[in-house]
C-alpha positions as a LaTeX table, in Angstrom:
\begin{tabular}{lrrr}
\hline
Residue & $x$ (\AA) & $y$ (\AA) & $z$ (\AA) \\
\hline
Met1 & 50.20 & $-48.29$ & 31.68 \\
Asn2 & 50.23 & $-51.37$ & 29.50 \\
Asn3 & 51.11 & $-54.81$ & 30.79 \\
Lys4 & 53.33 & $-57.30$ & 28.96 \\
Thr5 & 50.53 & $-58.41$ & 26.63 \\
Gly6 & 50.03 & $-54.84$ & 25.39 \\
Ser7 & 46.47 & $-54.55$ & 26.69 \\
Pro8 & 45.54 & $-51.53$ & 28.86 \\
Asn9 & 45.88 & $-51.79$ & 32.62 \\
Leu10 & 42.28 & $-51.82$ & 33.87 \\
Gly11 & 40.88 & $-51.39$ & 37.36 \\
Ala12 & 37.51 & $-50.93$ & 39.04 \\
Val13 & 36.10 & $-48.20$ & 41.31 \\
Val14 & 35.90 & $-49.46$ & 44.91 \\
Ser15 & 34.61 & $-46.37$ & 46.74 \\
Ile16 & 33.72 & $-42.73$ & 46.08 \\
Arg17 & 33.71 & $-40.00$ & 48.75 \\
Gly18 & 33.17 & $-36.68$ & 46.99 \\
Ser19 & 36.33 & $-36.07$ & 44.95 \\
Val20 & 38.23 & $-38.98$ & 46.56 \\
Val21 & 38.07 & $-42.22$ & 44.57 \\
Asp22 & 39.59 & $-45.60$ & 45.52 \\
Val23 & 40.40 & $-47.92$ & 42.61 \\
Arg24 & 41.43 & $-51.60$ & 42.63 \\
Phe25 & 43.91 & $-52.93$ & 40.05 \\
Glu26 & 44.62 & $-56.66$ & 39.69 \\
Ala27 & 47.49 & $-56.60$ & 37.13 \\
Ser28 & 49.86 & $-53.79$ & 38.17 \\
Leu29 & 49.58 & $-50.79$ & 40.49 \\
Pro30 & 49.88 & $-47.32$ & 38.84 \\
Pro31 & 52.63 & $-45.02$ & 40.24 \\
Ile32 & 51.86 & $-41.81$ & 42.16 \\
Tyr33 & 50.68 & $-38.90$ & 39.91 \\
Thr34 & 49.42 & $-41.30$ & 37.21 \\
Leu35 & 46.28 & $-40.05$ & 35.47 \\
Leu36 & 43.36 & $-42.49$ & 35.41 \\
Arg37 & 40.29 & $-42.20$ & 33.19 \\
Thr38 & 36.79 & $-43.48$ & 33.94 \\
Gly39 & 33.14 & $-42.68$ & 33.22 \\
Leu40 & 31.02 & $-43.60$ & 30.21 \\
Asn41 & 33.37 & $-41.87$ & 27.73 \\
Gly42 & 36.47 & $-41.47$ & 29.90 \\
Glu43 & 35.38 & $-37.95$ & 30.83 \\
Ile44 & 36.24 & $-38.34$ & 34.54 \\
Ala45 & 39.97 & $-37.85$ & 35.29 \\
Ile46 & 41.56 & $-39.06$ & 38.55 \\
Glu47 & 45.12 & $-38.38$ & 39.70 \\
Val48 & 46.71 & $-41.09$ & 41.90 \\
Leu49 & 47.94 & $-39.61$ & 45.19 \\
Ala50 & 48.39 & $-42.69$ & 47.39 \\
Gln51 & 48.95 & $-46.44$ & 47.10 \\
Leu52 & 46.89 & $-48.08$ & 49.86 \\
Asp53 & 48.05 & $-51.69$ & 49.44 \\
Ala54 & 49.25 & $-54.11$ & 46.72 \\
His55 & 46.08 & $-53.67$ & 44.67 \\
Arg56 & 44.39 & $-50.39$ & 45.69 \\
Val57 & 45.18 & $-46.74$ & 44.93 \\
Arg58 & 43.50 & $-43.58$ & 46.19 \\
Gly59 & 43.18 & $-40.63$ & 43.87 \\
Ile60 & 41.60 & $-37.19$ & 43.67 \\
Ala61 & 39.19 & $-36.41$ & 40.83 \\
Leu62 & 40.20 & $-33.44$ & 38.64 \\
Thr63 & 36.68 & $-33.32$ & 37.17 \\
Pro64 & 33.21 & $-33.53$ & 38.78 \\
Thr65 & 32.31 & $-37.11$ & 39.80 \\
Gln66 & 28.60 & $-37.04$ & 38.91 \\
Gly67 & 27.56 & $-40.36$ & 37.39 \\
Leu68 & 30.48 & $-42.29$ & 38.87 \\
Ala69 & 29.51 & $-45.58$ & 40.54 \\
Arg70 & 31.23 & $-48.46$ & 42.32 \\
Gly71 & 32.38 & $-51.21$ & 39.99 \\
Met72 & 32.91 & $-48.86$ & 37.03 \\
Arg73 & 35.91 & $-49.66$ & 34.84 \\
Val74 & 39.00 & $-47.43$ & 35.21 \\
Thr75 & 41.76 & $-47.16$ & 32.57 \\
Asp76 & 45.36 & $-46.38$ & 33.48 \\
Thr77 & 46.62 & $-43.80$ & 30.94 \\
Gly78 & 50.21 & $-44.82$ & 31.65 \\
Gly79 & 51.46 & $-41.31$ & 32.44 \\
Pro80 & 50.83 & $-38.14$ & 34.48 \\
Leu81 & 48.67 & $-35.11$ & 33.66 \\
Gln82 & 50.13 & $-33.31$ & 30.62 \\
Ala83 & 50.02 & $-29.78$ & 29.23 \\
Pro84 & 50.36 & $-28.67$ & 25.58 \\
Val85 & 53.47 & $-26.67$ & 24.63 \\
Gly86 & 54.52 & $-24.99$ & 21.37 \\
Ser87 & 54.19 & $-21.64$ & 19.63 \\
Asp88 & 50.62 & $-22.56$ & 18.55 \\
Ile89 & 49.32 & $-22.14$ & 22.11 \\
Leu90 & 49.96 & $-18.35$ & 21.99 \\
Gly91 & 46.80 & $-16.26$ & 21.98 \\
Arg92 & 44.74 & $-19.14$ & 23.41 \\
Met93 & 42.86 & $-19.90$ & 26.64 \\
Phe94 & 43.02 & $-23.38$ & 28.23 \\
Asp95 & 41.82 & $-25.39$ & 31.21 \\
Val96 & 44.01 & $-27.66$ & 33.36 \\
Phe97 & 43.87 & $-30.50$ & 30.78 \\
Gly98 & 45.08 & $-28.26$ & 27.93 \\
Thr99 & 41.59 & $-28.19$ & 26.41 \\
Pro100 & 40.79 & $-24.84$ & 24.71 \\
Ile101 & 38.00 & $-22.89$ & 26.45 \\
Asp102 & 37.91 & $-19.99$ & 23.96 \\
His103 & 35.45 & $-21.69$ & 21.53 \\
Gln104 & 38.19 & $-22.25$ & 18.94 \\
Pro105 & 39.55 & $-25.55$ & 17.55 \\
Pro106 & 42.43 & $-27.19$ & 19.48 \\
Pro107 & 45.93 & $-26.02$ & 18.42 \\
Ser108 & 47.43 & $-28.47$ & 15.93 \\
Ala109 & 51.24 & $-28.39$ & 16.19 \\
Val110 & 51.70 & $-28.96$ & 19.92 \\
Glu111 & 53.79 & $-31.28$ & 22.04 \\
Trp112 & 52.44 & $-32.68$ & 25.33 \\
Arg113 & 54.64 & $-32.56$ & 28.43 \\
Ser114 & 54.15 & $-33.71$ & 32.03 \\
Val115 & 53.11 & $-30.98$ & 34.46 \\
His116 & 55.44 & $-32.51$ & 37.08 \\
Cys117 & 58.98 & $-31.25$ & 36.42 \\
Ala118 & 62.04 & $-30.67$ & 38.60 \\
Pro119 & 63.30 & $-27.10$ & 39.13 \\
Pro120 & 66.35 & $-26.08$ & 37.04 \\
Ala121 & 69.69 & $-27.23$ & 38.49 \\
Leu122 & 71.74 & $-24.66$ & 40.41 \\
Leu123 & 74.45 & $-24.75$ & 37.74 \\
Arg124 & 71.96 & $-23.53$ & 35.12 \\
Arg125 & 70.65 & $-20.64$ & 37.17 \\
Ser126 & 71.79 & $-17.11$ & 36.43 \\
Thr127 & 73.42 & $-15.20$ & 39.31 \\
Gln128 & 73.13 & $-11.75$ & 37.72 \\
Ser129 & 70.49 & $-9.41$ & 39.15 \\
Glu130 & 68.58 & $-7.18$ & 36.73 \\
Ile131 & 65.72 & $-4.77$ & 37.27 \\
Phe132 & 62.36 & $-5.27$ & 35.59 \\
Glu133 & 60.62 & $-1.91$ & 34.89 \\
Thr134 & 56.81 & $-1.83$ & 35.14 \\
Gly135 & 55.99 & 1.80 & 34.26 \\
Ile136 & 54.21 & 2.20 & 37.64 \\
Lys137 & 55.89 & 4.92 & 39.73 \\
Ala138 & 55.29 & 3.52 & 43.22 \\
Ile139 & 56.68 & 0.10 & 42.24 \\
Asp140 & 59.69 & 1.18 & 40.17 \\
Val141 & 60.88 & 3.73 & 42.74 \\
Leu142 & 60.21 & 1.96 & 46.06 \\
Val143 & 59.79 & $-1.76$ & 45.26 \\
Pro144 & 61.92 & $-2.50$ & 42.16 \\
Leu145 & 61.15 & $-5.93$ & 40.67 \\
Glu146 & 63.77 & $-8.51$ & 39.65 \\
Arg147 & 64.01 & $-10.01$ & 36.16 \\
Gly148 & 63.59 & $-13.73$ & 36.75 \\
Gly149 & 62.36 & $-13.11$ & 40.30 \\
Lys150 & 59.09 & $-13.52$ & 42.13 \\
Ala151 & 57.04 & $-10.56$ & 43.34 \\
Gly152 & 53.97 & $-10.85$ & 45.53 \\
Leu153 & 50.94 & $-8.57$ & 45.59 \\
Phe154 & 49.58 & $-8.82$ & 49.13 \\
Gly155 & 46.21 & $-7.50$ & 50.16 \\
Gly156 & 42.77 & $-8.32$ & 51.46 \\
Ala157 & 39.56 & $-8.29$ & 49.44 \\
Gly158 & 38.83 & $-5.22$ & 47.33 \\
Val159 & 42.11 & $-3.28$ & 47.65 \\
Gly160 & 43.13 & $-3.61$ & 43.98 \\
Lys161 & 45.24 & $-6.76$ & 43.48 \\
Thr162 & 43.57 & $-7.83$ & 40.24 \\
Val163 & 43.51 & $-4.26$ & 38.87 \\
Leu164 & 47.26 & $-3.86$ & 39.54 \\
Leu165 & 47.96 & $-7.26$ & 37.96 \\
Thr166 & 46.02 & $-6.44$ & 34.78 \\
Glu167 & 47.76 & $-3.04$ & 34.58 \\
Met168 & 51.13 & $-4.79$ & 34.71 \\
Ile169 & 50.06 & $-7.13$ & 31.89 \\
His170 & 49.02 & $-4.11$ & 29.82 \\
Asn171 & 52.28 & $-2.24$ & 30.47 \\
Met172 & 54.68 & $-5.16$ & 30.14 \\
Val173 & 53.24 & $-7.18$ & 27.29 \\
Gly174 & 53.26 & $-4.08$ & 25.11 \\
His175 & 56.88 & $-3.16$ & 25.97 \\
His176 & 58.43 & $-6.56$ & 26.58 \\
Asp177 & 59.82 & $-8.84$ & 23.88 \\
Gly178 & 58.66 & $-12.03$ & 25.51 \\
Val179 & 55.67 & $-14.18$ & 26.34 \\
Ser180 & 53.08 & $-13.52$ & 28.99 \\
Ile181 & 51.28 & $-16.40$ & 30.71 \\
Phe182 & 48.29 & $-15.65$ & 32.92 \\
Cys183 & 47.29 & $-18.38$ & 35.36 \\
Gly184 & 43.95 & $-17.94$ & 37.16 \\
Ile185 & 43.74 & $-20.23$ & 40.20 \\
Gly186 & 40.36 & $-20.45$ & 41.89 \\
Glu187 & 39.18 & $-17.07$ & 40.64 \\
Arg188 & 35.77 & $-16.08$ & 39.30 \\
Cys189 & 34.73 & $-17.18$ & 35.78 \\
Arg190 & 33.64 & $-13.59$ & 35.06 \\
Glu191 & 37.16 & $-12.28$ & 35.74 \\
Gly192 & 38.68 & $-14.72$ & 33.23 \\
Glu193 & 36.19 & $-13.79$ & 30.52 \\
Glu194 & 36.68 & $-10.03$ & 31.12 \\
Leu195 & 40.47 & $-10.39$ & 31.10 \\
Tyr196 & 40.38 & $-12.31$ & 27.81 \\
Arg197 & 38.33 & $-9.54$ & 26.14 \\
Asp198 & 40.49 & $-6.77$ & 27.64 \\
Met199 & 43.68 & $-8.40$ & 26.35 \\
Gln200 & 42.03 & $-8.89$ & 22.94 \\
Gln201 & 41.07 & $-5.21$ & 22.74 \\
Ala202 & 44.54 & $-4.09$ & 23.90 \\
Gly203 & 46.07 & $-6.16$ & 21.08 \\
Val204 & 48.40 & $-8.10$ & 23.41 \\
Leu205 & 46.62 & $-11.50$ & 23.19 \\
Pro206 & 48.91 & $-12.88$ & 20.40 \\
Gly207 & 51.81 & $-12.82$ & 22.90 \\
Met208 & 49.84 & $-14.37$ & 25.75 \\
Val209 & 48.64 & $-17.76$ & 26.97 \\
Met210 & 45.84 & $-17.96$ & 29.54 \\
Leu211 & 45.05 & $-20.88$ & 31.85 \\
Phe212 & 42.17 & $-21.08$ & 34.27 \\
Gly213 & 41.21 & $-23.43$ & 37.08 \\
Gln214 & 38.05 & $-21.65$ & 38.14 \\
Met215 & 36.38 & $-21.32$ & 41.52 \\
Asn216 & 33.60 & $-23.76$ & 40.55 \\
Glu217 & 36.04 & $-26.53$ & 39.55 \\
Pro218 & 37.08 & $-29.38$ & 41.89 \\
Pro219 & 40.08 & $-28.75$ & 44.20 \\
Gly220 & 42.26 & $-31.22$ & 42.27 \\
Ser221 & 41.87 & $-29.15$ & 39.11 \\
Arg222 & 42.65 & $-25.86$ & 40.90 \\
Phe223 & 45.67 & $-27.46$ & 42.57 \\
Arg224 & 47.26 & $-28.56$ & 39.26 \\
Val225 & 46.59 & $-25.56$ & 36.99 \\
Gly226 & 49.66 & $-23.71$ & 38.36 \\
His227 & 51.89 & $-26.67$ & 37.43 \\
Ala228 & 50.40 & $-26.73$ & 33.92 \\
Ala229 & 51.13 & $-22.99$ & 33.49 \\
Leu230 & 54.73 & $-23.49$ & 34.62 \\
Thr231 & 55.22 & $-26.33$ & 32.12 \\
Met232 & 54.21 & $-23.91$ & 29.34 \\
Ala233 & 56.46 & $-21.17$ & 30.75 \\
Glu234 & 59.43 & $-23.56$ & 30.92 \\
Tyr235 & 58.95 & $-24.46$ & 27.25 \\
Phe236 & 59.23 & $-20.81$ & 26.14 \\
Arg237 & 62.24 & $-20.25$ & 28.44 \\
Asp238 & 64.20 & $-23.44$ & 27.71 \\
Asp239 & 63.22 & $-24.33$ & 24.10 \\
Glu240 & 62.56 & $-20.91$ & 22.54 \\
His241 & 65.01 & $-18.99$ & 24.82 \\
Arg242 & 62.50 & $-16.23$ & 25.48 \\
Asp243 & 61.74 & $-14.24$ & 28.60 \\
Val244 & 58.42 & $-15.15$ & 30.19 \\
Leu245 & 56.18 & $-13.06$ & 32.42 \\
Leu246 & 54.08 & $-15.42$ & 34.56 \\
Leu247 & 51.13 & $-13.83$ & 36.34 \\
Ile248 & 49.35 & $-15.89$ & 38.98 \\
Asp249 & 46.04 & $-14.78$ & 40.42 \\
Asn250 & 45.78 & $-16.00$ & 43.17 \\
Ile251 & 48.53 & $-18.03$ & 44.87 \\
Phe252 & 46.47 & $-18.23$ & 48.07 \\
Arg253 & 43.88 & $-20.21$ & 46.11 \\
Phe254 & 46.62 & $-22.71$ & 45.22 \\
Ile255 & 47.35 & $-23.21$ & 48.93 \\
Gln256 & 43.61 & $-23.38$ & 49.64 \\
Ala257 & 43.09 & $-26.05$ & 46.94 \\
Gly258 & 46.00 & $-28.04$ & 48.42 \\
Ser259 & 44.35 & $-27.76$ & 51.84 \\
Glu260 & 41.08 & $-29.12$ & 50.41 \\
Val261 & 42.88 & $-32.01$ & 48.70 \\
Ser262 & 44.79 & $-32.78$ & 51.92 \\
Gly263 & 41.56 & $-32.79$ & 53.95 \\
Leu264 & 39.79 & $-35.03$ & 51.44 \\
Met265 & 42.73 & $-37.45$ & 51.54 \\
Gly266 & 42.34 & $-37.68$ & 55.33 \\
Gln267 & 45.60 & $-35.98$ & 56.36 \\
Met268 & 45.78 & $-34.44$ & 59.83 \\
Pro269 & 45.53 & $-30.63$ & 59.49 \\
Ser270 & 48.35 & $-28.42$ & 60.73 \\
Arg271 & 48.27 & $-24.84$ & 62.10 \\
Leu272 & 44.99 & $-22.95$ & 61.46 \\
Gly273 & 43.67 & $-25.95$ & 59.51 \\
Tyr274 & 46.25 & $-25.77$ & 56.70 \\
Gln275 & 47.71 & $-28.96$ & 55.21 \\
Pro276 & 50.90 & $-30.30$ & 56.89 \\
Thr277 & 52.63 & $-30.38$ & 53.46 \\
Met278 & 51.92 & $-26.71$ & 52.61 \\
Ser279 & 55.55 & $-25.49$ & 52.56 \\
Thr280 & 56.66 & $-28.43$ & 50.38 \\
Glu281 & 53.81 & $-28.00$ & 47.88 \\
Leu282 & 54.41 & $-24.26$ & 47.58 \\
Ala283 & 58.18 & $-24.78$ & 47.19 \\
Glu284 & 57.64 & $-27.36$ & 44.41 \\
Leu285 & 55.74 & $-24.72$ & 42.46 \\
Glu286 & 57.83 & $-21.63$ & 43.30 \\
Glu287 & 61.29 & $-23.16$ & 42.76 \\
Arg288 & 60.47 & $-23.85$ & 39.10 \\
Ile289 & 60.22 & $-20.07$ & 38.56 \\
Ala290 & 63.85 & $-19.17$ & 37.87 \\
Asn291 & 66.32 & $-17.17$ & 35.81 \\
Thr292 & 68.57 & $-19.52$ & 33.75 \\
Asp293 & 71.23 & $-19.24$ & 31.04 \\
Asn294 & 68.45 & $-19.58$ & 28.40 \\
Gly295 & 65.99 & $-16.99$ & 29.64 \\
Ala296 & 63.98 & $-15.91$ & 32.65 \\
Ile297 & 60.55 & $-16.57$ & 34.09 \\
Thr298 & 59.55 & $-13.44$ & 36.00 \\
Ser299 & 56.53 & $-14.04$ & 38.18 \\
Ile300 & 54.07 & $-11.61$ & 39.70 \\
Gln301 & 51.62 & $-13.27$ & 42.09 \\
Ala302 & 48.55 & $-11.90$ & 43.78 \\
Val303 & 48.35 & $-13.18$ & 47.37 \\
Tyr304 & 45.01 & $-12.83$ & 49.13 \\
Val305 & 45.67 & $-12.28$ & 52.83 \\
Pro306 & 42.85 & $-13.79$ & 54.93 \\
Ala307 & 41.27 & $-11.07$ & 57.11 \\
Asp308 & 44.30 & $-8.80$ & 56.37 \\
Asp309 & 46.33 & $-10.98$ & 58.79 \\
Phe310 & 49.95 & $-11.06$ & 57.59 \\
Thr311 & 50.85 & $-13.68$ & 60.23 \\
Asp312 & 48.57 & $-16.21$ & 58.51 \\
Pro313 & 50.67 & $-19.29$ & 57.55 \\
Ala314 & 49.69 & $-18.93$ & 53.85 \\
Ala315 & 51.03 & $-15.35$ & 53.73 \\
Val316 & 54.16 & $-16.21$ & 55.77 \\
His317 & 55.14 & $-19.14$ & 53.51 \\
Ala318 & 54.46 & $-17.11$ & 50.34 \\
Phe319 & 56.66 & $-14.24$ & 51.67 \\
Ser320 & 59.68 & $-16.55$ & 52.03 \\
His321 & 59.84 & $-17.23$ & 48.26 \\
Leu322 & 59.59 & $-13.64$ & 47.05 \\
Ser323 & 62.26 & $-11.16$ & 45.98 \\
Ala324 & 59.75 & $-8.30$ & 46.29 \\
Ser325 & 56.61 & $-7.85$ & 48.38 \\
Ile326 & 54.07 & $-5.25$ & 47.30 \\
Val327 & 51.61 & $-4.72$ & 50.17 \\
Leu328 & 48.30 & $-3.06$ & 49.38 \\
Ser329 & 46.70 & $-1.03$ & 52.15 \\
Arg330 & 42.97 & $-0.72$ & 52.72 \\
Lys331 & 43.51 & 2.62 & 54.49 \\
Arg332 & 45.26 & 4.12 & 51.44 \\
Ala333 & 42.54 & 2.74 & 49.16 \\
Ser334 & 39.89 & 4.45 & 51.32 \\
Glu335 & 41.82 & 7.75 & 50.94 \\
Gly336 & 41.75 & 7.40 & 47.15 \\
Leu337 & 45.53 & 6.91 & 46.87 \\
Tyr338 & 45.73 & 4.39 & 44.01 \\
Pro339 & 47.61 & 2.16 & 43.49 \\
Ala340 & 47.09 & 1.58 & 47.24 \\
Ile341 & 50.69 & 0.43 & 47.82 \\
Asp342 & 51.91 & 0.80 & 51.41 \\
Pro343 & 55.49 & 2.10 & 50.95 \\
Leu344 & 56.53 & 1.29 & 54.53 \\
Gln345 & 55.37 & $-2.35$ & 54.51 \\
Ser346 & 56.41 & $-3.11$ & 50.92 \\
Ser347 & 60.00 & $-4.19$ & 50.32 \\
Ser348 & 62.34 & $-5.48$ & 47.63 \\
Lys349 & 65.64 & $-7.36$ & 47.84 \\
Met350 & 66.70 & $-5.44$ & 44.72 \\
Ala351 & 66.74 & $-2.10$ & 46.55 \\
Thr352 & 70.50 & $-2.07$ & 47.21 \\
Pro353 & 73.10 & 0.41 & 45.84 \\
Gly354 & 74.92 & $-2.32$ & 43.93 \\
Ile355 & 71.83 & $-3.15$ & 41.84 \\
Ile356 & 69.74 & 0.01 & 41.45 \\
Gly357 & 72.57 & 2.55 & 41.81 \\
Met358 & 73.41 & 4.95 & 44.63 \\
Arg359 & 71.16 & 7.82 & 43.48 \\
His360 & 68.03 & 5.64 & 43.28 \\
Tyr361 & 68.88 & 3.92 & 46.59 \\
Leu362 & 69.40 & 7.16 & 48.56 \\
Leu363 & 66.28 & 8.70 & 47.04 \\
Ala364 & 64.14 & 5.66 & 47.97 \\
Gln365 & 65.54 & 5.77 & 51.53 \\
Glu366 & 64.75 & 9.49 & 51.82 \\
Ile367 & 61.17 & 8.92 & 50.56 \\
Arg368 & 60.62 & 6.12 & 53.12 \\
Arg369 & 62.12 & 8.23 & 55.92 \\
Thr370 & 59.86 & 11.20 & 55.06 \\
Leu371 & 56.75 & 8.98 & 54.91 \\
Ala372 & 57.70 & 7.23 & 58.18 \\
Gln373 & 58.13 & 10.58 & 59.97 \\
Tyr374 & 54.73 & 11.68 & 58.63 \\
Ala375 & 53.15 & 8.44 & 59.92 \\
Glu376 & 54.56 & 9.21 & 63.42 \\
Leu377 & 53.23 & 12.79 & 63.31 \\
Lys378 & 49.70 & 11.76 & 62.31 \\
Asp379 & 48.60 & 11.16 & 65.92 \\
Ile380 & 49.76 & 14.63 & 66.99 \\
Ile381 & 48.00 & 16.20 & 63.99 \\
Ala382 & 44.79 & 14.31 & 64.81 \\
Met383 & 44.81 & 15.49 & 68.45 \\
Leu384 & 46.28 & 19.00 & 68.31 \\
Gly385 & 46.14 & 20.04 & 64.67 \\
Leu386 & 48.81 & 20.86 & 62.10 \\
Glu387 & 49.37 & 24.33 & 63.60 \\
Gln388 & 50.96 & 22.85 & 66.77 \\
Leu389 & 53.83 & 21.28 & 64.81 \\
Ser390 & 57.24 & 22.94 & 64.49 \\
Pro391 & 58.01 & 24.56 & 61.09 \\
Glu392 & 60.42 & 21.71 & 60.32 \\
Asp393 & 57.77 & 19.05 & 61.04 \\
Arg394 & 55.23 & 20.98 & 58.98 \\
Ser395 & 57.55 & 20.96 & 55.97 \\
Ile396 & 58.03 & 17.16 & 56.44 \\
Val397 & 54.25 & 16.68 & 56.43 \\
Gly398 & 53.93 & 18.83 & 53.29 \\
Arg399 & 56.63 & 16.85 & 51.48 \\
Ala400 & 55.16 & 13.50 & 52.56 \\
Arg401 & 51.64 & 14.43 & 51.45 \\
Arg402 & 52.90 & 15.65 & 48.07 \\
Leu403 & 54.93 & 12.45 & 47.64 \\
Glu404 & 51.85 & 10.35 & 48.45 \\
His405 & 49.82 & 12.24 & 45.86 \\
Phe406 & 52.58 & 12.09 & 43.23 \\
Leu407 & 52.92 & 8.31 & 43.66 \\
Thr408 & 49.28 & 7.86 & 42.59 \\
Gln409 & 48.81 & 7.02 & 38.93 \\
Pro410 & 45.88 & 6.69 & 36.52 \\
Phe411 & 45.70 & 3.17 & 35.03 \\
Phe412 & 44.94 & 2.13 & 31.47 \\
Thr413 & 42.75 & $-0.69$ & 32.77 \\
Thr414 & 40.49 & 1.68 & 34.73 \\
Glu415 & 40.03 & 4.37 & 32.06 \\
Gln416 & 36.43 & 3.30 & 31.41 \\
Phe417 & 35.53 & 3.77 & 35.11 \\
Ser418 & 37.55 & 6.86 & 36.03 \\
Gly419 & 37.50 & 8.80 & 32.76 \\
Met420 & 41.24 & 9.49 & 33.26 \\
Ala421 & 43.70 & 8.42 & 30.56 \\
Gly422 & 46.23 & 5.84 & 31.74 \\
Lys423 & 49.87 & 6.90 & 32.15 \\
Leu424 & 53.11 & 4.93 & 31.72 \\
Val425 & 55.99 & 6.62 & 33.57 \\
Ser426 & 59.67 & 5.82 & 33.05 \\
Leu427 & 61.87 & 5.21 & 36.10 \\
Glu428 & 63.95 & 8.32 & 35.33 \\
Asp429 & 60.84 & 10.56 & 35.25 \\
Ala430 & 59.53 & 9.02 & 38.49 \\
Leu431 & 62.87 & 9.54 & 40.29 \\
Asp432 & 63.13 & 13.09 & 38.96 \\
Gly433 & 59.66 & 13.94 & 40.28 \\
Cys434 & 60.34 & 12.54 & 43.76 \\
Glu435 & 63.70 & 14.33 & 43.93 \\
Arg436 & 62.14 & 17.68 & 43.05 \\
Ile437 & 59.37 & 17.24 & 45.65 \\
Leu438 & 61.98 & 16.43 & 48.34 \\
Arg439 & 63.87 & 19.62 & 47.32 \\
Asp440 & 60.66 & 21.59 & 48.05 \\
Glu441 & 60.26 & 22.77 & 44.44 \\
Phe442 & 56.50 & 22.14 & 44.71 \\
Lys443 & 55.83 & 23.35 & 48.27 \\
Asp444 & 53.64 & 26.20 & 46.95 \\
Tyr445 & 51.60 & 23.85 & 44.75 \\
Pro446 & 48.35 & 22.43 & 46.13 \\
Glu447 & 48.63 & 18.69 & 46.88 \\
Ser448 & 45.76 & 18.05 & 44.49 \\
Ala449 & 47.87 & 19.33 & 41.55 \\
Leu450 & 50.11 & 16.25 & 42.01 \\
Tyr451 & 47.22 & 13.78 & 42.28 \\
Met452 & 46.77 & 11.21 & 39.47 \\
Ile453 & 49.41 & 12.63 & 37.13 \\
Gly454 & 52.20 & 10.93 & 35.17 \\
Cys455 & 55.42 & 13.00 & 35.03 \\
Ile456 & 55.92 & 15.81 & 37.56 \\
Asp457 & 55.73 & 18.52 & 34.86 \\
Glu458 & 52.01 & 17.74 & 34.44 \\
Ala459 & 51.43 & 19.43 & 37.82 \\
Gln460 & 51.95 & 22.84 & 36.16 \\
Thr461 & 49.11 & 22.17 & 33.71 \\
Arg462 & 46.78 & 21.47 & 36.65 \\
Leu463 & 47.37 & 24.83 & 38.38 \\
Pro464 & 44.85 & 27.04 & 36.53 \\
Gln465 & 41.98 & 24.70 & 37.44 \\
Ser466 & 39.89 & 25.37 & 40.52 \\
Ala467 & 40.69 & 23.44 & 43.67 \\
Ser468 & 37.31 & 21.70 & 43.58 \\
Thr469 & 38.13 & 19.91 & 40.31 \\
Leu470 & 41.45 & 18.75 & 41.72 \\
Ala471 & 40.31 & 17.47 & 45.12 \\
Pro472 & 41.57 & 13.91 & 45.60 \\
Val473 & 38.26 & 12.17 & 46.05 \\
Pro474 & 38.40 & 8.35 & 46.30 \\
Val475 & 38.13 & 6.87 & 42.81 \\
Ala476 & 35.79 & 3.88 & 42.96 \\
Ser477 & 37.21 & 2.68 & 39.66 \\
Ala478 & 40.62 & 1.77 & 40.92 \\
Val479 & 39.34 & $-0.47$ & 43.69 \\
Glu480 & 39.29 & $-4.10$ & 42.66 \\
Val481 & 35.97 & $-4.42$ & 40.89 \\
Glu482 & 34.70 & $-7.28$ & 43.05 \\
Pro483 & 33.95 & $-6.02$ & 46.60 \\
His484 & 34.09 & $-9.41$ & 48.37 \\
Glu485 & 36.67 & $-12.19$ & 48.24 \\
Ser486 & 34.94 & $-15.53$ & 48.64 \\
\hline
\end{tabular}
C-alpha cells in the first residue's frame, strides 16, 4: 500500500514466534489478508490475519522464517496473495505463490488475481443436475457423481484414496473436453513428483494445472494453496467457459493447516482441538466450487479420516458439503476387493429416479439390498457354515459375492504393480453386468471368473483357466502406495 506521497508503506518486525510475526506500521495499517514482504531480498512472505491496535498487525508467514530478526524492515505489497491465471498455465506445476516448480521458465502471458474471491451469486448458479461418468463400475452404478458437484473420497491411511484419485484423472482427462486442476494440500513431495511424471507419460499434462503446498511447507502456505487452485479453476470456468475438474488431495490437510494457523494465532481450540472457525473456513473454500451458466467446477476430494473415525469433526463438516460420499473400507481392501468402496456406507444425492432414470435406480437399490442381506448373514455363516442357510439365503450369498467380485476393476495407474491391464467400463456395460448377475445368469460360474474384469462378457474368457490362477488374492498394487498417513 502506498501513502499519499507515493512511497511504499514500510513497517518493522516487532516479534517473531515461529510462523507468527508481529509488525509495527507508523503511516497506515494494512488491511486483513494483505501480503507483506520482508527478509534480505523480500523472500519472506507474511499474510496479515489480525490488527492488534492502531499501529500493529499480526500475520502468519507463508514461507520459512529463518534469518528473520526484530527490527527488520517490512514492505506492504498493497494487495492480497495472488495466483496466475491464463491459458499459459496449462501443463505447468506451481507453488502457492504461482512460482513454477517444474524447472521451466515462468509462463509469460498470465494475469494475476487475488486468491480471496466470493462464491458465485445464487442467480448465476445452474439448477440442472447432470451425471458425471468416471468409467469406474462401483462409482458409476452405486455412487453416481454430479457435474459441478463435490464428491468426497473418505478413508483411513493406506486404503487407496490417492490411487482412486489418480485413476479418475487418467479416465476423465482423456475423455473430458475440459481442464483438470490437481491441488495437493499437505501431501508428500514424492507423490507430487510421481504424479507429474505419470500425467506426462499418459499425455494428459497439456490439459492440466498442478499446485502443491507440500507437507514440509509452513501451515500458512498449506492453508492458502486450495484458494489459489480455486482462483485458477474460476478463470477457466468464467473467462474461458470450460468445464473444470478440480482434484484436491487432501481436504483434511486443509483443515489441519487451518488448525495449526489458529493455534499459532492464539485462538481457543474447539472440539477435539480443532479451530473454532473450522466450518466457516471450509465453507469459504467449498462454496466457490459451483456449477454456473458459464461452466462447471466438478470437485473430487480425498478426505483422510483420522483413525477411521467418521464422527471426527473434520469428516462431519466435510460430509455436509458433498453431493456424493465414496467411503473406502479397510476390510474390503484386506480381502483384495479393489477399489475398496463400501457400497453400504457410500451414498450420492444423484441416485434418484428423476436424475439417473428408473432402471438404474431400481438396479442400484437391488444391489444394495442384496449386499446388505449378505452382510447380515455373515455372522451365521461364520458360526454355522454356509450349509446351514436356506436355499434362498444361499442364492443371495452367491449373488452378493459375485456382485462384489464384478465391482472390482483393474486400474490403469496400477498396471506396473499388478501386471493387469487397466479397464474403462461404460455405465451401460456396468449396469448390464449387474443386472445379469442378479438374474442368476452367472450362478454356475466361479466367483473368481468375475474378479478384476471389465465388461461381464470377459467372465467367459476366464472359464478355461484353472481355479488357482483366478483366486482373488489381495493385490498389493491397488493399496495406496504409502502405508502410513502422517
